[in-house]
Amino acid sequence: MPTNSLDIRDLELNALLEITQAINNNLPEEDLYKIYRFTVLADLKVRRLALYVKDDNWECKVHFGTSSDWSKVFLPQDFWNIRSGRALTSDDGPFDDFDEVIPVLHKDRLLAVIFIGGLGKESKSVDSTFLRALTNIIIVAIENKKLARKQLQQEAYRKELEIAKKVQNFLFPKELPQTHRLKIEAVYLPHQDVGGDYYDYLTIDNDRFLVCVADVSGKGVPAALLMSNFQASLRTLIRKTQDPKEIVTELNHVITDSGNAENFITFFLGIYDFTEKTFEYVNCGHNPLYLVRPDEVIELNNGTTILGMFNPLPFLETTKIEGLDDFMFFGYTDGLTETFNKSDEQFGEERLMEFFENGVPEDINQLHTQIFKSLDQFRQDTPYRDDITMLSCLVKN
């Protein structure tokens, strides 16, 4: 074998050894590309090069030997599906600075495109097959690093979801009353593993109880933690005051501070008094909820805007409904009325109101079943887009 061929083989082996050691040392991607640049320039005697790699888009990761900044030059579509090397001509635009284009494939997938040029006497015999193989090794190694990083991120996200689900499960009341004078049923259908809906029932004293429904913006751990903080604040406040205005004002202050105006909550709070037969409520930017009496349905709209956006709140009012003996309170989140069908039509409030046309239902659990059945018939195969919560409270005083 001629001495020159032996020298070339030695250079190629040295290049391969340097790249392999760099990969084994688990160096970051930036350092691997620097070593690749040095190896190709110093060992293989390539004088001009631009290496384009396919990430989300085609990007030039390594370039040298010309006055152009190839990291700012877009790779034309003509090279996106190249499968074999060829010489470059003046028809190739700015890339005619180079002599040859070499595709780098892995399992028939195009990973990279190499432009090389300026091959002098020392480098006329650069083996494009070896250069392709060397590039393949380093890019596959970088892809494996990205895959490992993605797997770690997915595992971290999975653990985050587990934490969020546990936090959320602690928020909902473990038991709801099932007595002759008070029955409460609730159902929660999360759109994803962790949603942003919340409902609660609290006994204030022997004569009064509180029900609430809320929907926090965002998903995952941040939303679950914000709702956990919200629930803790509500339960602390209700021991200090039963004035809905004071409760809402303080809750808004808590959310504004903890959410930094990036998260907000729509919230409905209602307090029923068995002795006075009154239901006092405040609606904070939530969709209209319903109070169903034997002869009428009352929309519960009055209150204020969403919590967490303005401090102080721009307006705030409470409403007290009197003379309530037998009635049903129906609370829900907007995932119910904003369920879509194939025609991109919403289920809407009118269809929901039809369930209350006959007055106060005897079985609120059956009511929830009928509503879900109607929802499924309406949407057919169209998936739900949001969490759905229903809370029904049946009072016979």
mmCIF file of C-alpha atoms in Angstrom:
data_model
loop_
_atom_site.group_PDB
_atom_site.id
_atom_site.type_symbol
_atom_site.label_atom_id
_atom_site.label_comp_id
_atom_site.label_asym_id
_atom_site.label_seq_id
_atom_site.Cartn_x
_atom_site.Cartn_y
_atom_site.Cartn_z
ATOM 1 C CA MET A 1 0.000 0.000 0.000
ATOM 2 C CA PRO A 2 1.480 3.422 -0.966
ATOM 3 C CA THR A 3 2.761 5.596 1.852
ATOM 4 C CA ASN A 4 0.229 8.301 0.984
ATOM 5 C CA SER A 5 -2.650 5.837 1.424
ATOM 6 C CA LEU A 6 -1.270 4.758 4.789
ATOM 7 C CA ASP A 7 -1.055 8.387 5.906
ATOM 8 C CA ILE A 8 -4.669 8.960 4.880
ATOM 9 C CA ARG A 9 -5.803 5.861 6.781
ATOM 10 C CA ASP A 10 -3.906 7.079 9.852
ATOM 11 C CA LEU A 11 -5.627 10.459 9.610
ATOM 12 C CA GLU A 12 -9.011 8.793 9.285
ATOM 13 C CA LEU A 13 -8.350 6.522 12.274
ATOM 14 C CA ASN A 14 -7.204 9.494 14.355
ATOM 15 C CA ALA A 15 -10.336 11.395 13.362
ATOM 16 C CA LEU A 16 -12.539 8.447 14.267
ATOM 17 C CA LEU A 17 -10.739 7.999 17.599
ATOM 18 C CA GLU A 18 -11.151 11.674 18.552
ATOM 19 C CA ILE A 19 -14.843 11.683 17.723
ATOM 20 C CA THR A 20 -15.455 8.394 19.557
ATOM 21 C CA GLN A 21 -13.627 9.590 22.687
ATOM 22 C CA ALA A 22 -15.627 12.830 22.661
ATOM 23 C CA ILE A 23 -18.888 10.865 22.452
ATOM 24 C CA ASN A 24 -17.810 8.464 25.203
ATOM 25 C CA ASN A 25 -16.940 11.423 27.436
ATOM 26 C CA ASN A 26 -20.578 12.552 27.055
ATOM 27 C CA LEU A 27 -19.594 16.032 25.940
ATOM 28 C CA PRO A 28 -22.406 18.492 25.153
ATOM 29 C CA GLU A 29 -23.598 18.947 21.570
ATOM 30 C CA GLU A 30 -21.784 22.268 21.137
ATOM 31 C CA ASP A 31 -18.441 20.662 22.066
ATOM 32 C CA LEU A 32 -19.061 17.697 19.766
ATOM 33 C CA TYR A 33 -19.587 20.036 16.837
ATOM 34 C CA LYS A 34 -16.381 21.934 17.746
ATOM 35 C CA ILE A 35 -14.401 18.679 17.768
ATOM 36 C CA TYR A 36 -15.990 17.673 14.477
ATOM 37 C CA ARG A 37 -14.943 21.034 12.962
ATOM 38 C CA PHE A 38 -11.374 20.672 14.169
ATOM 39 C CA THR A 39 -11.122 17.040 13.046
ATOM 40 C CA VAL A 40 -12.405 17.694 9.538
ATOM 41 C CA LEU A 41 -10.266 20.804 9.134
ATOM 42 C CA ALA A 42 -7.008 19.574 10.692
ATOM 43 C CA ASP A 43 -6.991 15.819 10.096
ATOM 44 C CA LEU A 44 -8.927 15.430 6.852
ATOM 45 C CA LYS A 45 -7.572 18.664 5.345
ATOM 46 C CA VAL A 46 -11.009 19.900 4.199
ATOM 47 C CA ARG A 47 -10.664 23.623 3.487
ATOM 48 C CA ARG A 48 -14.278 24.716 3.089
ATOM 49 C CA LEU A 49 -17.298 23.144 4.735
ATOM 50 C CA ALA A 50 -20.879 23.813 5.748
ATOM 51 C CA LEU A 51 -22.772 21.137 7.689
ATOM 52 C CA TYR A 52 -26.568 21.402 7.711
ATOM 53 C CA VAL A 53 -28.439 19.259 10.251
ATOM 54 C CA LYS A 54 -32.180 18.547 10.425
ATOM 55 C CA ASP A 55 -33.685 19.467 13.800
ATOM 56 C CA ASP A 56 -37.095 21.095 13.721
ATOM 57 C CA ASN A 57 -35.721 22.987 10.717
ATOM 58 C CA TRP A 58 -32.536 22.721 8.698
ATOM 59 C CA GLU A 59 -29.734 24.547 10.527
ATOM 60 C CA CYS A 60 -26.055 25.040 9.731
ATOM 61 C CA LYS A 61 -24.185 23.668 12.760
ATOM 62 C CA VAL A 62 -20.582 23.870 11.481
ATOM 63 C CA HIS A 63 -19.023 26.043 8.789
ATOM 64 C CA PHE A 64 -15.582 27.355 7.908
ATOM 65 C CA GLY A 65 -13.392 28.411 5.008
ATOM 66 C CA THR A 66 -15.580 31.095 3.387
ATOM 67 C CA SER A 67 -16.534 34.675 4.183
ATOM 68 C CA SER A 68 -20.236 33.785 4.362
ATOM 69 C CA ASP A 69 -22.049 33.138 7.649
ATOM 70 C CA TRP A 70 -23.813 29.950 6.599
ATOM 71 C CA SER A 71 -25.773 29.792 9.886
ATOM 72 C CA LYS A 72 -27.868 32.624 8.419
ATOM 73 C CA VAL A 73 -28.281 31.024 4.994
ATOM 74 C CA PHE A 74 -31.470 29.034 4.446
ATOM 75 C CA LEU A 75 -31.031 25.554 2.977
ATOM 76 C CA PRO A 76 -33.030 25.442 -0.299
ATOM 77 C CA GLN A 77 -35.667 22.749 -0.694
ATOM 78 C CA ASP A 78 -33.679 21.259 -3.563
ATOM 79 C CA PHE A 79 -31.360 19.727 -0.950
ATOM 80 C CA TRP A 80 -34.048 18.547 1.520
ATOM 81 C CA ASN A 81 -34.466 15.152 -0.118
ATOM 82 C CA ILE A 82 -31.028 14.635 -1.667
ATOM 83 C CA ARG A 83 -29.964 10.998 -1.640
ATOM 84 C CA SER A 84 -26.611 10.929 -3.467
ATOM 85 C CA GLY A 85 -23.598 13.202 -3.659
ATOM 86 C CA ARG A 86 -22.914 15.396 -6.649
ATOM 87 C CA ALA A 87 -20.750 18.231 -7.866
ATOM 88 C CA LEU A 88 -22.004 21.769 -7.331
ATOM 89 C CA THR A 89 -22.431 24.308 -10.135
ATOM 90 C CA SER A 90 -23.288 27.958 -10.529
ATOM 91 C CA ASP A 91 -26.967 26.923 -10.608
ATOM 92 C CA ASP A 92 -26.713 26.115 -6.878
ATOM 93 C CA GLY A 93 -26.621 29.802 -5.916
ATOM 94 C CA PRO A 94 -24.417 30.728 -2.972
ATOM 95 C CA PHE A 95 -23.444 27.090 -2.508
ATOM 96 C CA ASP A 96 -21.238 27.184 -5.610
ATOM 97 C CA ASP A 97 -18.530 28.320 -3.162
ATOM 98 C CA PHE A 98 -18.223 24.585 -2.553
ATOM 99 C CA ASP A 99 -17.223 21.777 -4.876
ATOM 100 C CA GLU A 100 -19.423 18.932 -3.752
ATOM 101 C CA VAL A 101 -22.558 18.168 -1.706
ATOM 102 C CA ILE A 102 -22.733 14.946 0.314
ATOM 103 C CA PRO A 103 -25.942 13.646 1.969
ATOM 104 C CA VAL A 104 -25.744 11.821 5.310
ATOM 105 C CA LEU A 105 -28.431 9.177 5.814
ATOM 106 C CA HIS A 106 -29.344 6.883 8.686
ATOM 107 C CA LYS A 107 -31.844 4.088 7.976
ATOM 108 C CA ASP A 108 -32.987 5.899 4.813
ATOM 109 C CA ARG A 109 -33.625 9.104 6.764
ATOM 110 C CA LEU A 110 -31.701 12.199 5.728
ATOM 111 C CA LEU A 111 -29.880 13.501 8.813
ATOM 112 C CA ALA A 112 -27.480 16.044 7.356
ATOM 113 C CA VAL A 113 -26.148 17.672 4.206
ATOM 114 C CA ILE A 114 -22.408 18.432 3.883
ATOM 115 C CA PHE A 115 -21.014 21.009 1.501
ATOM 116 C CA ILE A 116 -17.226 20.710 0.992
ATOM 117 C CA GLY A 117 -14.745 22.548 -1.174
ATOM 118 C CA GLY A 118 -11.200 23.854 -1.567
ATOM 119 C CA LEU A 119 -9.648 20.427 -1.711
ATOM 120 C CA GLY A 120 -5.954 20.976 -2.383
ATOM 121 C CA LYS A 121 -3.294 18.433 -3.307
ATOM 122 C CA GLU A 122 -3.184 17.091 0.260
ATOM 123 C CA SER A 123 -6.896 16.488 0.395
ATOM 124 C CA LYS A 124 -7.804 15.478 -3.152
ATOM 125 C CA SER A 125 -8.256 11.952 -1.945
ATOM 126 C CA VAL A 126 -10.611 12.752 0.926
ATOM 127 C CA ASP A 127 -12.893 9.754 1.173
ATOM 128 C CA SER A 128 -16.454 11.060 0.972
ATOM 129 C CA THR A 129 -17.674 7.715 2.307
ATOM 130 C CA PHE A 130 -15.529 8.150 5.409
ATOM 131 C CA LEU A 131 -16.588 11.789 5.854
ATOM 132 C CA ARG A 132 -20.206 10.676 5.538
ATOM 133 C CA ALA A 133 -19.665 7.912 8.095
ATOM 134 C CA LEU A 134 -17.860 10.253 10.500
ATOM 135 C CA THR A 135 -20.698 12.783 10.256
ATOM 136 C CA ASN A 136 -23.261 10.034 10.688
ATOM 137 C CA ILE A 137 -21.586 8.846 13.905
ATOM 138 C CA ILE A 138 -21.560 12.260 15.521
ATOM 139 C CA ILE A 139 -25.084 13.245 14.446
ATOM 140 C CA VAL A 140 -26.600 9.930 15.558
ATOM 141 C CA ALA A 141 -24.803 10.372 18.901
ATOM 142 C CA ILE A 142 -26.298 13.870 19.220
ATOM 143 C CA GLU A 143 -29.749 12.538 18.324
ATOM 144 C CA ASN A 144 -29.380 9.850 20.987
ATOM 145 C CA LYS A 145 -28.516 12.560 23.524
ATOM 146 C CA LYS A 146 -31.620 14.484 22.500
ATOM 147 C CA LEU A 147 -33.723 11.330 22.779
ATOM 148 C CA ALA A 148 -32.339 10.603 26.251
ATOM 149 C CA ARG A 149 -33.027 14.189 27.291
ATOM 150 C CA LYS A 150 -36.562 13.941 25.944
ATOM 151 C CA GLN A 151 -37.127 10.702 27.856
ATOM 152 C CA LEU A 152 -35.920 12.371 31.054
ATOM 153 C CA GLN A 153 -38.269 15.294 30.410
ATOM 154 C CA GLN A 154 -41.169 12.912 29.813
ATOM 155 C CA GLU A 155 -40.388 11.050 33.026
ATOM 156 C CA ALA A 156 -40.210 14.346 34.924
ATOM 157 C CA TYR A 157 -43.531 15.370 33.375
ATOM 158 C CA ARG A 158 -45.081 12.026 34.329
ATOM 159 C CA LYS A 159 -43.985 12.495 37.944
ATOM 160 C CA GLU A 160 -45.267 16.069 37.826
ATOM 161 C CA LEU A 161 -48.665 14.799 36.705
ATOM 162 C CA GLU A 162 -48.716 12.227 39.522
ATOM 163 C CA ILE A 163 -48.037 14.986 42.050
ATOM 164 C CA ALA A 164 -50.683 17.223 40.490
ATOM 165 C CA LYS A 165 -53.274 14.413 40.523
ATOM 166 C CA LYS A 166 -52.587 13.715 44.217
ATOM 167 C CA VAL A 167 -52.846 17.413 45.034
ATOM 168 C CA GLN A 168 -56.090 17.690 43.107
ATOM 169 C CA ASN A 169 -57.619 14.614 44.746
ATOM 170 C CA PHE A 170 -57.048 16.204 48.150
ATOM 171 C CA LEU A 171 -59.038 19.260 47.072
ATOM 172 C CA PHE A 172 -62.364 17.554 46.535
ATOM 173 C CA PRO A 173 -64.525 16.775 49.579
ATOM 174 C CA LYS A 174 -64.299 13.129 50.625
ATOM 175 C CA GLU A 175 -67.991 12.920 51.590
ATOM 176 C CA LEU A 176 -71.057 14.825 50.499
ATOM 177 C CA PRO A 177 -74.280 15.025 52.535
ATOM 178 C CA GLN A 178 -77.052 12.529 51.746
ATOM 179 C CA THR A 179 -79.829 13.442 54.213
ATOM 180 C CA HIS A 180 -83.540 14.058 53.707
ATOM 181 C CA ARG A 181 -83.199 17.835 53.804
ATOM 182 C CA LEU A 182 -79.873 18.079 51.938
ATOM 183 C CA LYS A 183 -78.444 15.917 49.168
ATOM 184 C CA ILE A 184 -75.335 16.872 47.165
ATOM 185 C CA GLU A 185 -73.938 15.007 44.170
ATOM 186 C CA ALA A 186 -70.824 15.945 42.204
ATOM 187 C CA VAL A 187 -69.101 14.558 39.138
ATOM 188 C CA TYR A 188 -65.736 15.547 37.699
ATOM 189 C CA LEU A 189 -64.491 14.498 34.254
ATOM 190 C CA PRO A 190 -60.942 15.767 33.541
ATOM 191 C CA HIS A 191 -60.064 16.381 29.900
ATOM 192 C CA GLN A 192 -56.444 15.398 30.584
ATOM 193 C CA ASP A 193 -54.812 13.652 33.524
ATOM 194 C CA VAL A 194 -54.938 16.838 35.571
ATOM 195 C CA GLY A 195 -57.485 19.578 35.062
ATOM 196 C CA GLY A 196 -58.227 22.967 36.534
ATOM 197 C CA ASP A 197 -61.736 22.451 37.902
ATOM 198 C CA TYR A 198 -62.619 22.559 41.586
ATOM 199 C CA TYR A 199 -65.787 22.181 43.637
ATOM 200 C CA ASP A 200 -66.381 22.121 47.382
ATOM 201 C CA TYR A 201 -68.954 21.815 50.145
ATOM 202 C CA LEU A 202 -68.372 23.239 53.627
ATOM 203 C CA THR A 203 -70.546 23.127 56.730
ATOM 204 C CA ILE A 204 -70.501 26.547 58.417
ATOM 205 C CA ASP A 205 -72.748 25.642 61.379
ATOM 206 C CA ASN A 206 -75.945 23.681 62.022
ATOM 207 C CA ASP A 207 -77.983 26.087 59.942
ATOM 208 C CA ARG A 208 -75.670 27.103 57.103
ATOM 209 C CA PHE A 209 -73.520 25.504 54.452
ATOM 210 C CA LEU A 210 -71.365 26.742 51.573
ATOM 211 C CA VAL A 211 -71.060 25.346 48.051
ATOM 212 C CA CYS A 212 -68.633 26.564 45.428
ATOM 213 C CA VAL A 213 -67.442 25.802 41.889
ATOM 214 C CA ALA A 214 -64.241 27.149 40.314
ATOM 215 C CA ASP A 215 -62.140 26.861 37.174
ATOM 216 C CA VAL A 216 -58.470 27.852 37.195
ATOM 217 C CA SER A 217 -56.592 28.840 34.050
ATOM 218 C CA GLY A 218 -53.760 26.537 33.028
ATOM 219 C CA LYS A 219 -53.147 22.850 33.695
ATOM 220 C CA GLY A 220 -50.731 20.548 35.480
ATOM 221 C CA VAL A 221 -48.835 21.207 38.702
ATOM 222 C CA PRO A 222 -48.978 25.051 38.567
ATOM 223 C CA ALA A 223 -52.787 24.986 38.268
ATOM 224 C CA ALA A 224 -53.116 22.282 40.945
ATOM 225 C CA LEU A 225 -50.888 24.207 43.357
ATOM 226 C CA LEU A 226 -52.757 27.456 42.749
ATOM 227 C CA MET A 227 -56.070 25.714 43.354
ATOM 228 C CA SER A 228 -54.660 24.057 46.490
ATOM 229 C CA ASN A 229 -53.637 27.473 47.795
ATOM 230 C CA PHE A 230 -57.068 28.798 46.854
ATOM 231 C CA GLN A 231 -58.875 26.000 48.711
ATOM 232 C CA ALA A 232 -56.734 26.426 51.832
ATOM 233 C CA SER A 233 -57.402 30.164 51.822
ATOM 234 C CA LEU A 234 -61.149 29.642 51.393
ATOM 235 C CA ARG A 235 -61.350 27.169 54.268
ATOM 236 C CA THR A 236 -59.355 29.481 56.512
ATOM 237 C CA LEU A 237 -61.473 32.503 55.612
ATOM 238 C CA ILE A 238 -64.811 30.769 56.189
ATOM 239 C CA ARG A 239 -63.826 30.240 59.836
ATOM 240 C CA LYS A 240 -63.209 33.973 60.222
ATOM 241 C CA THR A 241 -66.050 35.469 58.217
ATOM 242 C CA GLN A 242 -69.199 34.354 56.447
ATOM 243 C CA ASP A 243 -69.522 37.573 54.467
ATOM 244 C CA PRO A 244 -69.207 36.616 50.764
ATOM 245 C CA LYS A 245 -67.821 40.071 49.913
ATOM 246 C CA GLU A 246 -64.992 39.759 52.426
ATOM 247 C CA ILE A 247 -64.241 36.191 51.327
ATOM 248 C CA VAL A 248 -64.072 37.082 47.626
ATOM 249 C CA THR A 249 -61.994 40.213 48.243
ATOM 250 C CA GLU A 250 -59.410 38.285 50.231
ATOM 251 C CA LEU A 251 -59.357 35.368 47.764
ATOM 252 C CA ASN A 252 -58.724 37.788 44.920
ATOM 253 C CA HIS A 253 -55.815 39.278 46.869
ATOM 254 C CA VAL A 254 -54.336 35.798 47.466
ATOM 255 C CA ILE A 255 -54.619 34.782 43.779
ATOM 256 C CA THR A 256 -53.227 38.076 42.501
ATOM 257 C CA ASP A 257 -50.180 37.720 44.760
ATOM 258 C CA SER A 258 -49.517 34.030 44.105
ATOM 259 C CA GLY A 259 -50.419 34.027 40.414
ATOM 260 C CA ASN A 260 -48.566 37.230 39.456
ATOM 261 C CA ALA A 261 -51.491 38.113 37.164
ATOM 262 C CA GLU A 262 -50.558 35.126 34.955
ATOM 263 C CA ASN A 263 -53.289 32.840 36.294
ATOM 264 C CA PHE A 264 -56.891 33.603 37.064
ATOM 265 C CA ILE A 265 -59.871 31.780 38.490
ATOM 266 C CA THR A 266 -63.568 31.921 37.699
ATOM 267 C CA PHE A 267 -65.419 31.239 40.919
ATOM 268 C CA PHE A 268 -68.947 30.861 42.269
ATOM 269 C CA LEU A 269 -69.759 30.879 45.970
ATOM 270 C CA GLY A 270 -73.186 30.332 47.526
ATOM 271 C CA ILE A 271 -74.303 30.127 51.192
ATOM 272 C CA TYR A 272 -77.680 28.699 52.190
ATOM 273 C CA ASP A 273 -79.290 29.381 55.564
ATOM 274 C CA PHE A 274 -81.909 26.806 56.645
ATOM 275 C CA THR A 275 -83.342 29.099 59.327
ATOM 276 C CA GLU A 276 -83.709 32.232 57.191
ATOM 277 C CA LYS A 277 -84.401 30.194 54.017
ATOM 278 C CA THR A 278 -82.022 32.387 52.017
ATOM 279 C CA PHE A 279 -79.345 31.678 49.443
ATOM 280 C CA GLU A 280 -76.669 34.394 49.175
ATOM 281 C CA TYR A 281 -74.246 34.132 46.285
ATOM 282 C CA VAL A 282 -71.503 35.887 44.310
ATOM 283 C CA ASN A 283 -70.466 34.926 40.791
ATOM 284 C CA CYS A 284 -66.847 35.864 39.947
ATOM 285 C CA GLY A 285 -66.657 35.707 36.175
ATOM 286 C CA HIS A 286 -68.016 32.153 36.116
ATOM 287 C CA ASN A 287 -70.615 30.979 33.611
ATOM 288 C CA PRO A 288 -74.218 31.448 34.827
ATOM 289 C CA LEU A 289 -75.271 28.770 37.305
ATOM 290 C CA TYR A 290 -78.869 27.892 38.151
ATOM 291 C CA LEU A 291 -81.212 27.844 41.090
ATOM 292 C CA VAL A 292 -84.208 25.661 40.194
ATOM 293 C CA ARG A 293 -87.497 26.189 42.069
ATOM 294 C CA PRO A 294 -90.773 24.306 41.465
ATOM 295 C CA ASP A 295 -92.105 27.150 39.320
ATOM 296 C CA GLU A 296 -89.023 28.976 37.972
ATOM 297 C CA VAL A 297 -85.329 28.773 37.082
ATOM 298 C CA ILE A 298 -83.107 31.627 38.274
ATOM 299 C CA GLU A 299 -79.796 32.364 36.560
ATOM 300 C CA LEU A 300 -77.121 33.242 39.093
ATOM 301 C CA ASN A 301 -75.033 35.867 37.278
ATOM 302 C CA ASN A 302 -74.397 38.730 39.691
ATOM 303 C CA GLY A 303 -71.074 39.293 41.437
ATOM 304 C CA THR A 304 -67.794 40.504 39.974
ATOM 305 C CA THR A 305 -65.161 39.743 37.373
ATOM 306 C CA ILE A 306 -62.669 36.852 37.388
ATOM 307 C CA LEU A 307 -60.292 36.623 40.337
ATOM 308 C CA GLY A 308 -56.565 37.191 39.997
ATOM 309 C CA MET A 309 -56.553 39.890 37.306
ATOM 310 C CA PHE A 310 -57.443 43.087 39.189
ATOM 311 C CA ASN A 311 -56.614 44.140 42.723
ATOM 312 C CA PRO A 312 -58.804 45.674 43.992
ATOM 313 C CA LEU A 313 -61.765 44.276 42.083
ATOM 314 C CA PRO A 314 -63.445 46.936 39.912
ATOM 315 C CA PHE A 315 -66.922 46.067 41.275
ATOM 316 C CA LEU A 316 -68.432 43.541 43.658
ATOM 317 C CA GLU A 317 -72.004 42.767 44.671
ATOM 318 C CA THR A 318 -73.750 39.887 46.385
ATOM 319 C CA THR A 319 -77.313 38.713 45.813
ATOM 320 C CA LYS A 320 -79.599 37.154 48.404
ATOM 321 C CA ILE A 321 -82.585 35.071 47.268
ATOM 322 C CA GLU A 322 -85.252 34.704 49.949
ATOM 323 C CA GLY A 323 -88.147 32.374 50.669
ATOM 324 C CA LEU A 324 -86.377 29.193 49.571
ATOM 325 C CA ASP A 325 -87.887 25.951 50.868
ATOM 326 C CA ASP A 326 -87.512 23.254 48.222
ATOM 327 C CA PHE A 327 -85.017 23.979 45.452
ATOM 328 C CA MET A 328 -82.003 22.689 43.591
ATOM 329 C CA PHE A 329 -78.742 24.513 42.992
ATOM 330 C CA PHE A 330 -76.947 23.360 39.826
ATOM 331 C CA GLY A 331 -73.311 24.330 39.362
ATOM 332 C CA TYR A 332 -70.987 23.402 36.517
ATOM 333 C CA THR A 333 -67.888 24.506 34.591
ATOM 334 C CA ASP A 334 -67.867 25.729 30.998
ATOM 335 C CA GLY A 335 -66.531 22.431 29.651
ATOM 336 C CA LEU A 336 -70.157 21.247 29.825
ATOM 337 C CA THR A 337 -71.836 23.915 27.676
ATOM 338 C CA GLU A 338 -68.762 24.302 25.446
ATOM 339 C CA THR A 339 -68.778 20.667 24.319
ATOM 340 C CA PHE A 340 -68.715 20.641 20.499
ATOM 341 C CA ASN A 341 -70.188 18.331 17.876
ATOM 342 C CA LYS A 342 -68.945 17.489 14.363
ATOM 343 C CA SER A 343 -70.464 20.699 12.997
ATOM 344 C CA ASP A 344 -68.415 22.701 15.513
ATOM 345 C CA GLU A 345 -71.644 23.655 17.295
ATOM 346 C CA GLN A 346 -71.660 24.073 21.081
ATOM 347 C CA PHE A 347 -73.958 22.134 23.391
ATOM 348 C CA GLY A 348 -74.894 25.497 24.876
ATOM 349 C CA GLU A 349 -76.980 26.740 27.773
ATOM 350 C CA GLU A 350 -80.337 26.330 26.045
ATOM 351 C CA ARG A 351 -79.967 22.547 25.834
ATOM 352 C CA LEU A 352 -78.874 22.487 29.476
ATOM 353 C CA MET A 353 -81.895 24.547 30.549
ATOM 354 C CA GLU A 354 -84.220 21.926 29.054
ATOM 355 C CA PHE A 355 -83.332 19.600 31.936
ATOM 356 C CA PHE A 356 -84.898 22.059 34.395
ATOM 357 C CA GLU A 357 -88.183 22.665 32.573
ATOM 358 C CA ASN A 358 -90.080 20.260 34.851
ATOM 359 C CA GLY A 359 -88.924 21.934 38.053
ATOM 360 C CA VAL A 360 -86.887 20.412 40.862
ATOM 361 C CA PRO A 361 -85.732 16.861 40.034
ATOM 362 C CA GLU A 362 -86.148 14.124 42.630
ATOM 363 C CA ASP A 363 -82.892 12.324 41.811
ATOM 364 C CA ILE A 364 -79.881 14.561 41.131
ATOM 365 C CA ASN A 365 -77.597 11.590 40.485
ATOM 366 C CA GLN A 366 -79.924 10.511 37.686
ATOM 367 C CA LEU A 367 -79.933 14.123 36.444
ATOM 368 C CA HIS A 368 -76.150 14.002 35.977
ATOM 369 C CA THR A 369 -76.442 10.680 34.133
ATOM 370 C CA GLN A 370 -79.070 12.104 31.776
ATOM 371 C CA ILE A 371 -76.968 15.196 31.050
ATOM 372 C CA PHE A 372 -73.898 13.107 30.200
ATOM 373 C CA LYS A 373 -76.025 10.846 27.998
ATOM 374 C CA SER A 374 -77.319 13.898 26.151
ATOM 375 C CA LEU A 375 -73.766 15.247 25.816
ATOM 376 C CA ASP A 376 -72.525 11.981 24.289
ATOM 377 C CA GLN A 377 -75.408 11.872 21.819
ATOM 378 C CA PHE A 378 -74.704 15.486 20.868
ATOM 379 C CA ARG A 379 -70.945 15.245 20.367
ATOM 380 C CA GLN A 380 -70.915 11.658 18.957
ATOM 381 C CA ASP A 381 -67.238 10.922 18.189
ATOM 382 C CA THR A 382 -66.006 14.480 18.770
ATOM 383 C CA PRO A 383 -63.652 14.454 21.777
ATOM 384 C CA TYR A 384 -64.161 16.651 24.819
ATOM 385 C CA ARG A 385 -62.028 19.805 24.754
ATOM 386 C CA ASP A 386 -62.106 20.757 28.428
ATOM 387 C CA ASP A 387 -62.758 19.465 31.938
ATOM 388 C CA ILE A 388 -66.374 19.017 32.974
ATOM 389 C CA THR A 389 -67.631 19.458 36.521
ATOM 390 C CA MET A 390 -71.226 19.260 37.771
ATOM 391 C CA LEU A 391 -72.345 19.939 41.349
ATOM 392 C CA SER A 392 -76.016 19.581 42.244
ATOM 393 C CA CYS A 393 -77.442 20.487 45.614
ATOM 394 C CA LEU A 394 -81.020 19.383 46.476
ATOM 395 C CA VAL A 395 -82.624 21.130 49.476
ATOM 396 C CA LYS A 396 -85.915 20.134 51.116
ATOM 397 C CA ASN A 397 -86.411 22.499 54.026
#
